[in-house]
């Protein structure tokens, strides 16, 4: 009996996952400076030890929450990290203020956690995760160029 087809698919899937999970150099996932622009309500900026700079709005970070619940919801809805839910077509849309944390604090030496004003706080944003979801033109361009990446 041949399971060739199944094996090839699994292997390709594995290679794709290896590519996504390939380890990043330490200097790429070590922040030199972290700025959480809480009072401005803007977002977070990180200067990495390798010289790269990343910036995210709070709304983006809220929609990229890495907790199991949010990851599961995004998977089920086919959303990428940071991609908001499609707005429901309501006659009288409710005004939803943009997501903002009440506070943020370091988790050990490897992550940051936000206490969102909507009461959510389960997501631990590791430096490595944040570097992988860097939204600078350079990083998002190479992501868009990956063949087969969902657009
Ligand atoms: Zn979450």
XYZ file of N, CA, C and O and ligand atoms in Angstrom:
605
model
N 0.838 -1.206 0.000
C 0.000 0.000 0.000
C 0.869 1.252 0.000
O 1.896 1.300 0.647
N 0.449 2.233 -0.739
C 1.242 3.461 -0.846
C 0.526 4.624 -0.150
O -0.662 4.858 -0.371
N 1.260 5.277 0.666
C 0.734 6.493 1.308
C 1.527 7.712 0.848
O 1.631 8.691 1.546
N 2.083 7.552 -0.349
C 2.970 8.592 -0.899
C 2.348 9.988 -0.815
O 2.958 10.917 -0.302
N 1.125 10.094 -1.334
C 0.474 11.413 -1.395
C 0.364 12.061 -0.038
O 0.721 13.221 0.146
N -0.087 11.273 0.922
C -0.267 11.794 2.278
C 1.070 12.234 2.855
O 1.181 13.291 3.434
N 2.094 11.387 2.580
C 3.389 11.682 3.159
C 3.963 12.984 2.587
O 4.498 13.802 3.305
N 3.808 13.181 1.271
C 4.333 14.396 0.641
C 3.649 15.628 1.227
O 4.293 16.602 1.599
N 2.330 15.570 1.352
C 1.594 16.701 1.888
C 2.075 17.032 3.295
O 2.333 18.192 3.616
N 2.221 15.987 4.099
C 2.652 16.208 5.481
C 4.054 16.802 5.510
O 4.348 17.675 6.319
N 4.898 16.332 4.584
C 6.267 16.820 4.553
C 6.305 18.300 4.153
O 7.000 19.106 4.753
N 5.508 18.652 3.131
C 5.469 20.048 2.703
C 4.934 20.944 3.810
O 5.441 22.030 4.051
N 3.902 20.437 4.461
C 3.332 21.187 5.586
C 4.395 21.408 6.656
O 4.550 22.497 7.188
N 5.139 20.331 6.923
C 6.181 20.398 7.945
C 7.238 21.432 7.569
O 7.664 22.229 8.383
N 7.624 21.422 6.265
C 8.642 22.369 5.811
C 8.154 23.801 5.958
O 8.900 24.695 6.319
N 6.881 24.012 5.650
C 6.307 25.344 5.776
C 6.334 25.791 7.242
O 6.655 26.917 7.547
N 5.999 24.858 8.135
C 6.004 25.197 9.555
C 7.420 25.443 10.056
O 7.654 26.342 10.850
N 8.367 24.647 9.540
C 9.761 24.858 9.926
C 10.210 26.262 9.525
O 10.903 26.941 10.262
N 9.801 26.671 8.332
C 10.159 27.996 7.821
C 9.599 29.079 8.746
O 10.286 30.012 9.116
N 8.324 28.915 9.132
C 7.694 29.903 10.006
C 8.315 29.894 11.397
O 8.365 30.917 12.056
N 8.740 28.713 11.835
C 9.234 28.592 13.207
C 10.743 28.586 13.295
O 11.297 28.311 14.337
N 11.411 28.860 12.175
C 12.871 28.793 12.218
C 13.381 29.809 13.236
O 12.866 30.920 13.338
N 14.378 29.381 14.011
C 14.822 30.259 15.089
C 15.414 31.551 14.547
O 16.100 31.562 13.525
N 15.107 32.647 15.217
C 15.671 33.937 14.845
C 16.920 34.156 15.680
O 17.007 33.678 16.805
N 17.906 34.869 15.112
C 19.104 35.137 15.921
C 18.734 35.912 17.186
O 17.786 36.691 17.196
N 19.489 35.664 18.226
C 19.197 36.261 19.527
C 19.102 37.792 19.466
O 18.242 38.399 20.078
N 20.014 38.401 18.671
C 20.000 39.865 18.598
C 18.741 40.384 17.901
O 18.409 41.553 18.026
N 18.041 39.501 17.180
C 16.821 39.929 16.490
C 15.612 39.890 17.417
O 14.573 40.478 17.117
N 15.733 39.162 18.531
C 14.586 39.019 19.439
C 14.897 39.596 20.818
O 14.208 39.306 21.784
N 15.958 40.400 20.883
C 16.304 41.066 22.131
C 16.064 42.560 21.963
O 16.694 43.189 21.113
N 15.132 43.120 22.727
C 14.872 44.545 22.570
C 15.949 45.393 23.239
O 16.391 45.081 24.342
N 16.346 46.435 22.535
C 17.286 47.386 23.109
C 16.491 48.433 23.883
O 16.862 48.847 24.967
N 15.362 48.821 23.286
C 14.490 49.813 23.900
C 13.054 49.461 23.588
O 12.723 49.136 22.443
N 12.205 49.516 24.607
C 10.776 49.287 24.406
C 10.045 50.551 24.832
O 10.216 51.004 25.957
N 9.280 51.121 23.926
C 8.493 52.309 24.281
C 7.010 51.970 24.155
O 6.526 51.675 23.068
N 6.315 51.998 25.299
C 4.868 51.808 25.281
C 4.260 53.201 25.418
O 4.365 53.827 26.469
N 3.671 53.693 24.327
C 3.185 55.073 24.280
C 1.770 55.125 24.842
O 0.802 55.395 24.132
N 1.701 54.845 26.160
C 0.410 54.720 26.835
C -0.358 56.021 26.862
O -1.517 56.070 26.486
N 0.294 57.101 27.338
C -0.441 58.352 27.510
C -0.885 58.911 26.161
O -1.960 59.483 26.039
N -0.050 58.708 25.124
C -0.440 59.169 23.786
C -1.498 58.248 23.172
O -2.170 58.624 22.214
N -1.614 57.035 23.726
C -2.583 56.080 23.193
C -2.195 55.560 21.826
O -3.039 55.070 21.077
N -0.937 55.678 21.474
C -0.526 55.365 20.106
C -0.240 53.887 19.888
O -0.799 53.265 18.990
N 0.651 53.348 20.695
C 1.039 51.964 20.464
C 2.387 51.693 21.091
O 2.798 52.373 22.031
N 3.082 50.712 20.547
C 4.366 50.322 21.117
C 5.426 50.348 20.034
O 5.162 49.991 18.881
N 6.622 50.776 20.422
C 7.770 50.768 19.516
C 8.894 49.986 20.177
O 9.108 50.098 21.384
N 9.591 49.198 19.385
C 10.744 48.459 19.909
C 11.938 48.688 18.989
O 11.821 48.550 17.764
N 13.053 49.068 19.594
C 14.339 49.063 18.884
C 15.044 47.777 19.285
O 15.251 47.519 20.470
N 15.385 46.963 18.296
C 16.030 45.678 18.575
C 17.544 45.832 18.571
O 18.092 46.742 17.944
N 18.189 44.880 19.249
C 19.650 44.917 19.357
C 20.313 44.821 17.971
O 21.376 45.391 17.736
N 19.671 44.168 17.022
C 20.263 44.058 15.674
C 20.043 45.313 14.830
O 20.370 45.329 13.645
N 19.438 46.366 15.437
C 19.284 47.625 14.725
C 17.937 47.796 14.043
O 17.611 48.875 13.547
N 17.123 46.729 14.022
C 15.797 46.806 13.412
C 14.852 47.578 14.325
O 15.042 47.601 15.543
N 13.846 48.226 13.733
C 12.845 48.952 14.528
C 11.450 48.463 14.163
O 11.141 48.294 12.990
N 10.639 48.258 15.185
C 9.268 47.821 14.959
C 8.312 48.770 15.650
O 8.649 49.356 16.685
N 7.122 48.918 15.092
C 6.077 49.736 15.713
C 4.722 49.125 15.405
O 4.484 48.624 14.304
N 3.858 49.130 16.402
C 2.504 48.603 16.242
C 1.531 49.560 16.932
O 1.847 50.114 17.992
N 0.357 49.711 16.368
C -0.682 50.464 17.075
C -1.282 49.550 18.141
O -1.200 48.322 18.038
N -1.904 50.144 19.145
C -2.546 49.316 20.173
C -3.676 48.486 19.563
O -3.877 47.336 19.956
N -4.404 49.077 18.622
C -5.505 48.331 17.993
C -4.953 47.078 17.313
O -5.526 45.985 17.429
N -3.828 47.242 16.638
C -3.218 46.089 15.958
C -2.816 45.029 16.980
O -3.078 43.840 16.803
N -2.184 45.483 18.061
C -1.709 44.534 19.078
C -2.873 43.792 19.730
O -2.784 42.594 20.012
N -3.976 44.509 19.938
C -5.137 43.851 20.549
C -5.652 42.741 19.633
O -6.033 41.665 20.097
N -5.655 43.013 18.326
C -6.120 42.015 17.352
C -5.066 40.950 17.068
O -5.289 40.060 16.252
N -3.913 41.080 17.684
C -2.858 40.071 17.532
C -2.615 39.366 18.854
O -1.582 38.722 19.030
N -3.557 39.487 19.783
C -3.376 38.890 21.108
C -2.997 37.411 20.962
O -3.667 36.660 20.270
N -1.879 37.008 21.594
C -1.414 35.624 21.426
C -1.994 34.641 22.433
O -1.491 33.520 22.534
N -3.033 35.006 23.199
C -3.606 34.032 24.141
C -4.352 32.951 23.358
O -4.744 33.149 22.212
N -4.542 31.810 23.976
C -5.131 30.645 23.290
C -6.513 30.971 22.739
O -6.863 30.576 21.625
N -7.320 31.719 23.501
C -8.674 32.054 23.062
C -8.639 32.884 21.782
O -9.327 32.583 20.810
N -7.820 33.940 21.792
C -7.777 34.832 20.631
C -7.160 34.136 19.418
O -7.617 34.317 18.300
N -6.130 33.318 19.656
C -5.520 32.583 18.551
C -6.560 31.651 17.927
O -6.705 31.575 16.711
N -7.345 30.971 18.780
C -8.378 30.063 18.295
C -9.448 30.793 17.499
O -9.888 30.314 16.447
N -9.853 31.972 17.979
C -10.864 32.757 17.267
C -10.349 33.197 15.906
O -11.059 33.127 14.904
N -9.092 33.654 15.876
C -8.538 34.107 14.594
C -8.442 32.955 13.605
O -8.747 33.111 12.428
N -8.014 31.803 14.114
C -7.892 30.634 13.250
C -9.245 30.284 12.649
O -9.375 30.067 11.459
N -10.275 30.256 13.505
C -11.610 29.884 13.061
C -12.144 30.877 12.041
O -12.915 30.516 11.146
N -11.748 32.146 12.176
C -12.274 33.179 11.284
C -11.326 33.486 10.132
O -11.606 34.369 9.317
N -10.180 32.784 10.102
C -9.228 32.994 9.023
C -8.576 34.361 9.048
O -8.284 34.933 7.998
N -8.360 34.894 10.245
C -7.710 36.206 10.362
C -6.254 36.035 10.741
O -5.904 35.166 11.520
N -5.411 36.911 10.213
C -4.002 36.917 10.587
C -3.847 37.757 11.855
O -4.719 38.581 12.167
N -2.715 37.568 12.569
C -2.481 38.437 13.731
C -2.597 39.910 13.339
O -2.037 40.338 12.339
N -3.349 40.673 14.130
C -3.498 42.101 13.883
C -4.639 42.459 12.956
O -4.973 43.627 12.805
N -5.239 41.444 12.344
C -6.340 41.708 11.413
C -7.649 41.808 12.184
O -8.026 40.870 12.883
N -8.336 42.937 12.094
C -9.569 43.079 12.877
C -10.689 42.217 12.344
O -10.667 41.785 11.194
N -11.677 41.984 13.202
C -12.899 41.309 12.773
C -13.596 42.178 11.743
O -13.643 43.390 11.900
N -14.173 41.569 10.712
C -14.958 42.401 9.791
C -16.111 43.052 10.539
O -16.733 42.425 11.400
N -16.367 44.315 10.205
C -17.436 45.048 10.910
C -18.795 44.500 10.489
O -19.059 44.333 9.299
N -19.671 44.206 11.441
C -20.998 43.736 11.060
C -21.774 44.864 10.387
O -21.645 46.022 10.750
N -22.562 44.487 9.376
C -23.349 45.490 8.658
C -24.604 45.800 9.456
O -25.666 45.232 9.238
N -24.469 46.696 10.397
C -25.616 47.070 11.221
C -26.192 48.386 10.732
O -25.491 49.212 10.170
N -27.472 48.568 10.994
C -28.105 49.822 10.595
C -27.550 50.967 11.432
O -27.266 52.042 10.936
N -27.403 50.705 12.711
C -26.856 51.718 13.607
C -25.589 51.160 14.236
O -25.643 50.540 15.295
N -24.457 51.304 13.534
C -23.237 50.708 14.091
C -22.887 51.310 15.448
O -23.014 52.513 15.643
N -22.514 50.439 16.349
C -22.122 50.894 17.683
C -20.726 51.493 17.596
O -19.864 50.952 16.903
N -20.521 52.546 18.305
C -19.178 53.131 18.310
C -18.288 52.317 19.243
O -18.604 52.124 20.412
N -17.218 51.802 18.689
C -16.264 51.056 19.514
C -14.966 51.851 19.568
O -14.337 52.064 18.537
N -14.581 52.324 20.741
C -13.326 53.066 20.815
C -12.156 52.154 20.486
O -12.219 50.959 20.768
N -11.109 52.695 19.870
C -9.959 51.848 19.545
C -9.349 51.242 20.800
O -9.359 51.865 21.865
N -8.867 50.019 20.654
C -8.320 49.294 21.799
C -7.140 50.052 22.393
O -6.338 50.644 21.684
N -7.083 50.033 23.721
C -5.999 50.696 24.429
C -5.763 49.962 25.731
O -6.716 49.509 26.362
N -4.512 49.813 26.133
C -4.285 49.177 27.427
C -4.348 50.196 28.561
O -3.969 51.360 28.382
N -4.826 49.751 29.714
C -4.768 50.582 30.907
C -3.344 50.589 31.443
O -2.882 51.576 32.004
N -2.652 49.478 31.261
C -1.278 49.367 31.732
C -0.574 48.249 30.979
O -1.209 47.434 30.309
N 0.733 48.249 31.108
C 1.545 47.202 30.487
C 2.669 46.874 31.449
O 3.136 47.743 32.181
N 3.078 45.617 31.477
C 4.214 45.272 32.324
C 5.023 44.133 31.716
O 4.511 43.327 30.948
N 6.287 44.102 32.094
C 7.181 43.066 31.586
C 6.834 41.736 32.224
O 6.424 41.662 33.379
N 6.989 40.665 31.453
C 6.846 39.307 31.977
C 8.223 38.676 31.910
O 8.725 38.373 30.834
N 8.837 38.519 33.052
C 10.216 38.031 33.069
C 11.069 38.919 32.192
O 10.908 40.134 32.166
N 11.957 38.267 31.437
C 12.799 39.048 30.527
C 12.432 38.779 29.086
O 13.136 39.196 28.185
N 11.334 38.056 28.877
C 11.090 37.579 27.527
C 9.822 38.121 26.886
O 9.579 37.874 25.702
N 9.009 38.859 27.642
C 7.707 39.211 27.090
C 7.118 40.451 27.746
O 7.639 40.949 28.745
N 6.025 40.922 27.162
C 5.276 42.036 27.737
C 3.795 41.652 27.735
O 3.347 40.879 26.881
N 3.085 42.158 28.734
C 1.666 41.840 28.868
C 0.891 43.142 28.983
O 1.337 44.087 29.632
N -0.267 43.192 28.336
C -1.110 44.393 28.376
C -2.388 44.104 29.152
O -2.987 43.049 29.001
N -2.795 45.068 29.962
C -4.118 44.996 30.574
C -5.037 45.916 29.770
O -5.047 47.127 29.958
N -5.766 45.320 28.842
C -6.597 46.104 27.931
C -7.796 46.673 28.661
O -8.319 46.069 29.596
N -8.236 47.831 28.193
C -9.382 48.490 28.824
C -10.659 47.667 28.683
O -11.598 47.846 29.450
N -10.699 46.746 27.713
C -11.887 45.895 27.585
C -11.867 44.733 28.578
O -12.739 43.867 28.547
N -10.849 44.705 29.449
C -10.815 43.689 30.499
C -9.970 42.471 30.149
O -9.728 41.616 30.995
N -9.507 42.395 28.902
C -8.714 41.243 28.477
C -7.261 41.448 28.899
O -6.750 42.546 28.837
N -6.607 40.382 29.362
C -5.196 40.530 29.743
C -4.429 39.222 29.634
O -3.322 39.115 30.128
N -5.003 38.238 28.971
C -4.396 36.906 28.955
C -3.214 36.741 28.017
O -2.508 35.750 28.092
N -2.999 37.689 27.129
C -1.970 37.494 26.111
C -0.580 37.882 26.593
O -0.369 38.963 27.113
N 0.356 36.955 26.443
C 1.761 37.222 26.754
C 2.475 37.444 25.415
O 2.620 36.511 24.639
N 2.888 38.661 25.159
C 3.537 39.000 23.887
C 5.046 38.827 24.056
O 5.716 39.710 24.585
N 5.557 37.678 23.621
C 7.001 37.464 23.753
C 7.724 38.327 22.725
O 7.169 38.684 21.681
N 8.977 38.654 23.054
C 9.762 39.469 22.109
C 9.856 38.752 20.776
O 9.808 39.364 19.735
N 10.008 37.437 20.832
C 10.148 36.674 19.601
C 8.877 36.780 18.758
O 8.932 36.995 17.546
N 7.719 36.647 19.419
C 6.450 36.773 18.688
C 6.366 38.155 18.040
O 6.029 38.288 16.862
N 6.702 39.183 18.817
C 6.594 40.549 18.295
C 7.520 40.760 17.097
O 7.145 41.397 16.120
N 8.726 40.222 17.196
C 9.638 40.380 16.063
C 9.090 39.675 14.820
O 9.213 40.153 13.698
N 8.453 38.536 15.036
C 7.910 37.794 13.897
C 6.727 38.511 13.258
O 6.417 38.269 12.091
N 6.047 39.347 14.022
C 4.900 40.063 13.453
C 5.236 41.540 13.240
O 4.355 42.387 13.202
N 6.516 41.834 13.074
C 6.942 43.203 12.781
C 6.191 43.705 11.544
O 6.080 42.991 10.559
N 5.686 44.936 11.652
C 4.856 45.485 10.581
C 5.592 46.501 9.711
O 4.963 47.238 8.950
N 6.909 46.549 9.823
C 7.647 47.505 8.989
C 7.548 47.060 7.531
O 7.318 45.878 7.256
N 7.688 47.996 6.589
C 7.527 47.646 5.167
C 8.422 46.498 4.738
O 8.001 45.616 3.976
N 9.644 46.473 5.247
C 10.587 45.420 4.876
C 10.040 44.040 5.269
O 10.028 43.110 4.472
N 9.594 43.908 6.512
C 9.118 42.606 6.998
C 7.791 42.222 6.353
O 7.586 41.058 6.013
N 6.875 43.159 6.189
C 5.580 42.801 5.607
C 5.734 42.511 4.124
O 5.002 41.717 3.563
N 6.725 43.140 3.477
C 6.952 42.867 2.057
C 7.427 41.433 1.867
O 6.894 40.696 1.051
N 8.401 41.006 2.663
C 8.916 39.654 2.494
C 7.847 38.626 2.823
O 7.807 37.548 2.246
N 6.936 38.984 3.730
C 5.830 38.082 4.057
C 4.897 37.937 2.863
O 4.474 36.851 2.511
N 4.611 39.074 2.201
C 3.711 39.054 1.049
C 4.325 38.291 -0.113
O 3.623 37.756 -0.954
N 5.654 38.256 -0.166
C 6.343 37.584 -1.263
C 6.408 36.077 -1.083
O 6.715 35.359 -2.021
N 6.148 35.598 0.150
C 6.216 34.165 0.385
C 5.158 33.452 -0.439
O 3.985 33.759 -0.301
N 5.552 32.528 -1.302
C 4.529 31.872 -2.112
C 3.555 31.098 -1.242
O 3.967 30.434 -0.290
N 2.301 31.217 -1.549
C 1.286 30.462 -0.832
C 0.845 31.102 0.463
O -0.042 30.585 1.121
N 1.458 32.239 0.842
C 1.024 32.902 2.069
C -0.364 33.488 1.857
O -0.640 34.047 0.794
N -1.235 33.336 2.845
C -2.574 33.898 2.672
C -2.513 35.414 2.585
O -1.761 36.039 3.305
N -3.268 35.980 1.664
C -3.199 37.436 1.494
C -4.278 38.107 2.318
O -5.229 37.499 2.723
Zn -6.426 37.162 23.923
